[in-house]
GROMACS .gro file of C-alpha atoms in nm:
model
  253
    1MET     CA    1   8.773   9.307   5.581
    2PRO     CA    2   8.984   9.127   5.876
    3VAL     CA    3   8.850   9.382   6.139
    4ALA     CA    4   8.586   9.133   6.234
    5ARG     CA    5   8.643   8.999   6.595
    6ARG     CA    6   8.466   8.746   6.784
    7ILE     CA    7   8.531   8.754   7.168
    8GLU     CA    8   8.407   8.561   7.470
    9LEU     CA    9   8.345   8.835   7.762
   10PRO     CA   10   8.386   8.741   8.127
   11SER     CA   11   8.005   8.672   8.140
   12GLY     CA   12   8.017   8.420   7.884
   13ARG     CA   13   7.851   8.632   7.645
   14LEU     CA   14   7.989   8.637   7.281
   15LEU     CA   15   8.080   8.969   7.120
   16GLU     CA   16   8.122   9.022   6.771
   17ILE     CA   17   8.272   9.352   6.596
   18THR     CA   18   8.243   9.423   6.251
   19THR     CA   19   8.282   9.762   6.056
   20VAL     CA   20   7.963   9.952   5.933
   21ALA     CA   21   8.088   9.890   5.577
   22GLU     CA   22   8.048   9.522   5.651
   23ARG     CA   23   7.713   9.563   5.819
   24PRO     CA   24   7.555   9.869   5.702
   25GLU     CA   25   7.189   9.773   5.811
   26LEU     CA   26   7.317   9.838   6.152
   27ALA     CA   27   7.437  10.174   6.118
   28GLY     CA   28   7.290  10.421   6.375
   29ALA     CA   29   7.131  10.151   6.561
   30GLU     CA   30   7.064  10.271   6.926
   31VAL     CA   31   7.315  10.148   7.192
   32GLY     CA   32   7.146  10.168   7.551
   33VAL     CA   33   7.385  10.394   7.723
   34ALA     CA   34   7.267  10.550   8.042
   35GLY     CA   35   7.361  10.861   8.217
   36TRP     CA   36   7.499  11.091   7.889
   37PRO     CA   37   7.405  11.431   8.021
   38GLU     CA   38   7.139  11.614   7.831
   39PHE     CA   39   7.338  11.921   7.766
   40MET     CA   40   7.623  11.725   7.566
   41ARG     CA   41   7.359  11.643   7.298
   42HIS     CA   42   7.366  12.024   7.197
   43ASN     CA   43   7.703  12.047   7.049
   44ARG     CA   44   7.692  12.234   6.688
   45VAL     CA   45   7.954  12.059   6.516
   46SER     CA   46   7.829  11.727   6.620
   47GLU     CA   47   7.464  11.793   6.523
   48GLY     CA   48   7.600  11.890   6.200
   49TYR     CA   49   7.831  11.589   6.113
   50PHE     CA   50   7.813  11.309   6.360
   51TRP     CA   51   7.578  11.073   6.176
   52GLN     CA   52   7.722  11.146   5.847
   53THR     CA   53   8.034  10.982   5.967
   54LEU     CA   54   7.865  10.642   5.917
   55GLU     CA   55   7.827  10.712   5.546
   56THR     CA   56   8.142  10.885   5.472
   57PHE     CA   57   8.397  10.684   5.693
   58PRO     CA   58   8.221  10.327   5.715
   59THR     CA   59   8.555  10.140   5.733
   60THR     CA   60   8.653  10.306   6.048
   61CYS     CA   61   8.300  10.304   6.206
   62LEU     CA   62   8.216   9.981   6.410
   63VAL     CA   63   7.922   9.807   6.560
   64ALA     CA   64   7.962   9.531   6.828
   65THR     CA   65   7.651   9.284   6.861
   66SER     CA   66   7.584   9.007   7.116
   67ASP     CA   67   7.292   8.756   7.050
   68GLY     CA   68   7.210   8.969   6.755
   69VAL     CA   69   7.166   9.278   6.956
   70VAL     CA   70   7.374   9.608   6.909
   71VAL     CA   71   7.553   9.664   7.235
   72GLY     CA   72   7.833   9.878   7.133
   73ASP     CA   73   7.984  10.107   6.859
   74ALA     CA   74   8.265  10.312   6.775
   75HIS     CA   75   8.323  10.613   6.535
   76ALA     CA   76   8.633  10.738   6.367
   77VAL     CA   77   8.691  10.978   6.076
   78GLN     CA   78   8.977  10.968   5.843
   79LEU     CA   79   9.177  11.277   5.754
   80THR     CA   80   9.527  11.418   5.649
   81SER     CA   81   9.758  11.472   5.934
   82ARG     CA   82   9.859  11.844   6.012
   83ALA     CA   83  10.193  11.943   6.178
   84GLU     CA   84  10.026  11.962   6.522
   85LEU     CA   85   9.716  11.817   6.712
   86PRO     CA   86   9.440  12.086   6.711
   87ALA     CA   87   9.359  12.259   7.025
   88GLY     CA   88   8.988  12.243   6.887
   89GLY     CA   89   9.012  11.863   6.952
   90TRP     CA   90   8.691  11.692   6.858
   91GLU     CA   91   8.542  11.964   6.686
   92GLN     CA   92   8.825  12.060   6.500
   93ALA     CA   93   8.920  11.690   6.377
   94VAL     CA   94   8.560  11.620   6.251
   95VAL     CA   95   8.551  11.961   6.042
   96TRP     CA   96   8.900  11.880   5.889
   97ALA     CA   97   8.806  11.523   5.817
   98PHE     CA   98   8.486  11.628   5.596
   99ALA     CA   99   8.660  11.890   5.442
  100ASP     CA  100   8.955  11.672   5.343
  101ALA     CA  101   8.705  11.416   5.201
  102GLN     CA  102   8.544  11.690   5.017
  103ARG     CA  103   8.845  11.808   4.861
  104GLY     CA  104   8.948  11.450   4.777
  105LEU     CA  105   9.271  11.435   4.992
  106GLU     CA  106   9.410  11.133   5.108
  107PRO     CA  107   9.407  11.034   5.459
  108ASP     CA  108   9.686  10.912   5.660
  109VAL     CA  109   9.541  10.896   6.027
  110ALA     CA  110   9.220  10.806   6.191
  111CYS     CA  111   9.054  11.015   6.472
  112ALA     CA  112   8.822  10.831   6.709
  113LEU     CA  113   8.526  11.037   6.807
  114ASN     CA  114   8.358  10.815   7.065
  115ILE     CA  115   8.301  10.439   7.189
  116SER     CA  116   7.986  10.357   7.339
  117VAL     CA  117   7.883  10.053   7.549
  118ALA     CA  118   7.538   9.940   7.650
  119GLN     CA  119   7.486   9.975   8.029
  120ASP     CA  120   7.424   9.588   8.074
  121LEU     CA  121   7.779   9.518   7.939
  122GLN     CA  122   7.981   9.820   8.091
  123GLY     CA  123   8.263   9.635   8.298
  124GLN     CA  124   8.335   9.351   8.051
  125GLY     CA  125   8.598   9.529   7.866
  126VAL     CA  126   8.394   9.586   7.562
  127ALA     CA  127   8.534   9.947   7.516
  128GLY     CA  128   8.878   9.804   7.524
  129HIS     CA  129   8.795   9.557   7.257
  130LEU     CA  130   8.621   9.824   7.034
  131LEU     CA  131   8.949  10.040   7.084
  132ALA     CA  132   9.155   9.743   6.965
  133ALA     CA  133   8.914   9.694   6.663
  134LEU     CA  134   8.971  10.079   6.559
  135ARG     CA  135   9.332  10.037   6.555
  136ASP     CA  136   9.309   9.707   6.356
  137ALA     CA  137   9.053   9.911   6.095
  138ALA     CA  138   9.313  10.201   6.089
  139THR     CA  139   9.587   9.958   6.019
  140ASP     CA  140   9.401   9.755   5.761
  141LEU     CA  141   9.369  10.104   5.558
  142GLY     CA  142   9.727  10.172   5.577
  143LEU     CA  143   9.679  10.470   5.822
  144GLY     CA  144   9.972  10.556   6.007
  145GLN     CA  145   9.791  10.661   6.337
  146LEU     CA  146   9.485  10.641   6.563
  147GLN     CA  147   9.444  10.968   6.711
  148ALA     CA  148   9.185  11.049   6.982
  149PRO     CA  149   9.054  11.343   7.192
  150VAL     CA  150   8.979  11.144   7.505
  151ARG     CA  151   8.713  11.238   7.744
  152PRO     CA  152   8.823  11.106   8.075
  153THR     CA  153   8.589  10.890   8.249
  154HIS     CA  154   8.612  11.014   8.618
  155LYS     CA  155   8.716  11.382   8.537
  156HIS     CA  156   8.352  11.516   8.584
  157LEU     CA  157   8.394  11.400   8.950
  158GLU     CA  158   8.643  11.690   9.000
  159PRO     CA  159   8.550  11.981   8.781
  160GLY     CA  160   8.761  12.214   8.969
  161THR     CA  161   9.092  12.014   8.889
  162PRO     CA  162   9.270  12.159   8.581
  163MET     CA  163   9.295  11.899   8.307
  164GLN     CA  164   9.651  11.905   8.270
  165GLU     CA  165   9.699  11.797   8.626
  166TYR     CA  166   9.428  11.523   8.614
  167ALA     CA  167   9.568  11.382   8.287
  168ALA     CA  168   9.912  11.361   8.440
  169ARG     CA  169   9.816  11.170   8.777
  170THR     CA  170   9.935  10.814   8.754
  171ARG     CA  171   9.879  10.496   8.995
  172ALA     CA  172  10.168  10.345   9.159
  173ASP     CA  173  10.220  10.117   8.859
  174GLY     CA  174  10.275  10.435   8.639
  175LEU     CA  175   9.955  10.393   8.449
  176PRO     CA  176   9.715  10.681   8.421
  177PHE     CA  177   9.485  10.730   8.705
  178ASP     CA  178   9.163  10.766   8.491
  179PRO     CA  179   9.027  10.440   8.386
  180TRP     CA  180   8.965  10.546   8.001
  181LEU     CA  181   9.301  10.688   7.973
  182ARG     CA  182   9.451  10.381   8.143
  183THR     CA  183   9.278  10.190   7.868
  184HIS     CA  184   9.418  10.391   7.588
  185VAL     CA  185   9.788  10.377   7.718
  186ARG     CA  186   9.744   9.985   7.784
  187ALA     CA  187   9.636   9.950   7.412
  188GLY     CA  188   9.954  10.128   7.298
  189GLY     CA  189   9.867  10.500   7.305
  190GLU     CA  190  10.069  10.768   7.430
  191ILE     CA  191   9.920  11.112   7.591
  192VAL     CA  192  10.057  11.379   7.400
  193GLY     CA  193   9.876  11.712   7.506
  194LEU     CA  194   9.546  11.869   7.564
  195ALA     CA  195   9.287  11.984   7.349
  196PRO     CA  196   9.133  12.272   7.566
  197THR     CA  197   8.860  12.371   7.345
  198SER     CA  198   8.732  12.034   7.217
  199TRP     CA  199   8.378  12.032   7.249
  200VAL     CA  200   8.160  12.342   7.304
  201VAL     CA  201   7.818  12.398   7.405
  202ALA     CA  202   7.668  12.740   7.399
  203GLY     CA  203   7.301  12.805   7.473
  204SER     CA  204   7.064  13.065   7.627
  205LEU     CA  205   6.985  13.056   8.003
  206GLU     CA  206   6.651  12.914   7.921
  207GLU     CA  207   6.805  12.638   7.724
  208TRP     CA  208   7.046  12.563   8.008
  209ARG     CA  209   6.768  12.543   8.259
  210ARG     CA  210   6.599  12.307   8.032
  211TRP     CA  211   6.896  12.089   7.976
  212THR     CA  212   7.016  12.082   8.354
  213SER     CA  213   6.712  12.181   8.573
  214LEU     CA  214   6.947  12.425   8.733
  215PRO     CA  215   6.860  12.829   8.790
  216PHE     CA  216   7.135  12.987   8.606
  217ASP     CA  217   7.058  13.297   8.767
  218GLN     CA  218   7.408  13.433   8.865
  219ASP     CA  219   7.703  13.528   8.682
  220GLY     CA  220   8.033  13.303   8.688
  221PRO     CA  221   8.078  12.951   8.702
  222VAL     CA  222   7.806  12.699   8.739
  223GLU     CA  223   7.907  12.321   8.854
  224VAL     CA  224   7.673  12.106   8.624
  225PRO     CA  225   7.650  11.724   8.680
  226GLY     CA  226   7.855  11.556   8.418
  227ALA     CA  227   8.058  11.837   8.318
  228LEU     CA  228   8.424  11.811   8.325
  229VAL     CA  229   8.452  12.179   8.394
  230SER     CA  230   8.231  12.468   8.501
  231VAL     CA  231   7.979  12.622   8.264
  232ARG     CA  232   8.013  13.008   8.242
  233CYS     CA  233   7.688  13.173   8.314
  234ASP     CA  234   7.636  13.538   8.185
  235VAL     CA  235   7.309  13.650   8.304
  236GLN     CA  236   7.331  14.016   8.142
  237ALA     CA  237   7.400  13.858   7.789
  238GLY     CA  238   7.142  13.573   7.874
  239CYS     CA  239   7.377  13.305   7.779
  240ALA     CA  240   7.599  13.015   7.912
  241VAL     CA  241   7.909  12.860   7.748
  242TYR     CA  242   8.063  12.518   7.822
  243VAL     CA  243   8.397  12.469   7.675
  244GLU     CA  244   8.529  12.105   7.750
  245PRO     CA  245   8.892  12.016   7.726
  246ASN     CA  246   8.998  11.653   7.621
  247VAL     CA  247   9.304  11.477   7.650
  248TRP     CA  248   9.503  11.386   7.308
  249VAL     CA  249   9.614  11.048   7.263
  250ARG     CA  250   9.809  10.898   6.984
  251HIS     CA  251   9.831  10.547   6.873
  252ARG     CA  252  10.108  10.489   6.624
  253LEU     CA  253  10.019  10.198   6.404
   0.00000   0.00000   0.00000
């Protein structure tokens, strides 16, 4: 498959990007990513489907290696396009993709779920190369679009700012303020809306205390490091819920 890319990074290291279909032995290899909040690992849709993505959609799942070591990956599902992009964002796209595959429906779009880069190669443009390779993979399959419910890189620094306001913020050159949204737009993507309920984490107060080391002992919003918006705490009910909004970006291929 012509997705394979060989790139020399600014550091001089060579990067190779291939599909999981080409290199199945590397499926699920750990990428040394630091700083991912523990609570984000407890989304129930992700727990049910994420690793099945590698088996079901290996032609739109990528792996990046350097000196024989896995340093990045990217996962995208394939599905039949709907009339509108779903408010449920990441979760809804995953559920639809696996339902479509089970029904034998022919996909016409890909939806990017994540792109991860090892900590020692961050800032080298690897994420942008993986995004470009995802676009190529979808194009090679004859798909018309690559969609992405994007988690903006710096939104966690201002959880009180509404996502619509944050996503609309631009620099003097007209490009998005947020670095990851900016990378998508530079690659040919278009910001087309919000996914207000893209990623949900619900748990008992004891679970949230374990995930965050915060007390969770008062009703109302709780600011959690790494969260894009506040977590809602209900002491009487004994639970807290995080509903993360993402930004829909569409790449027409």
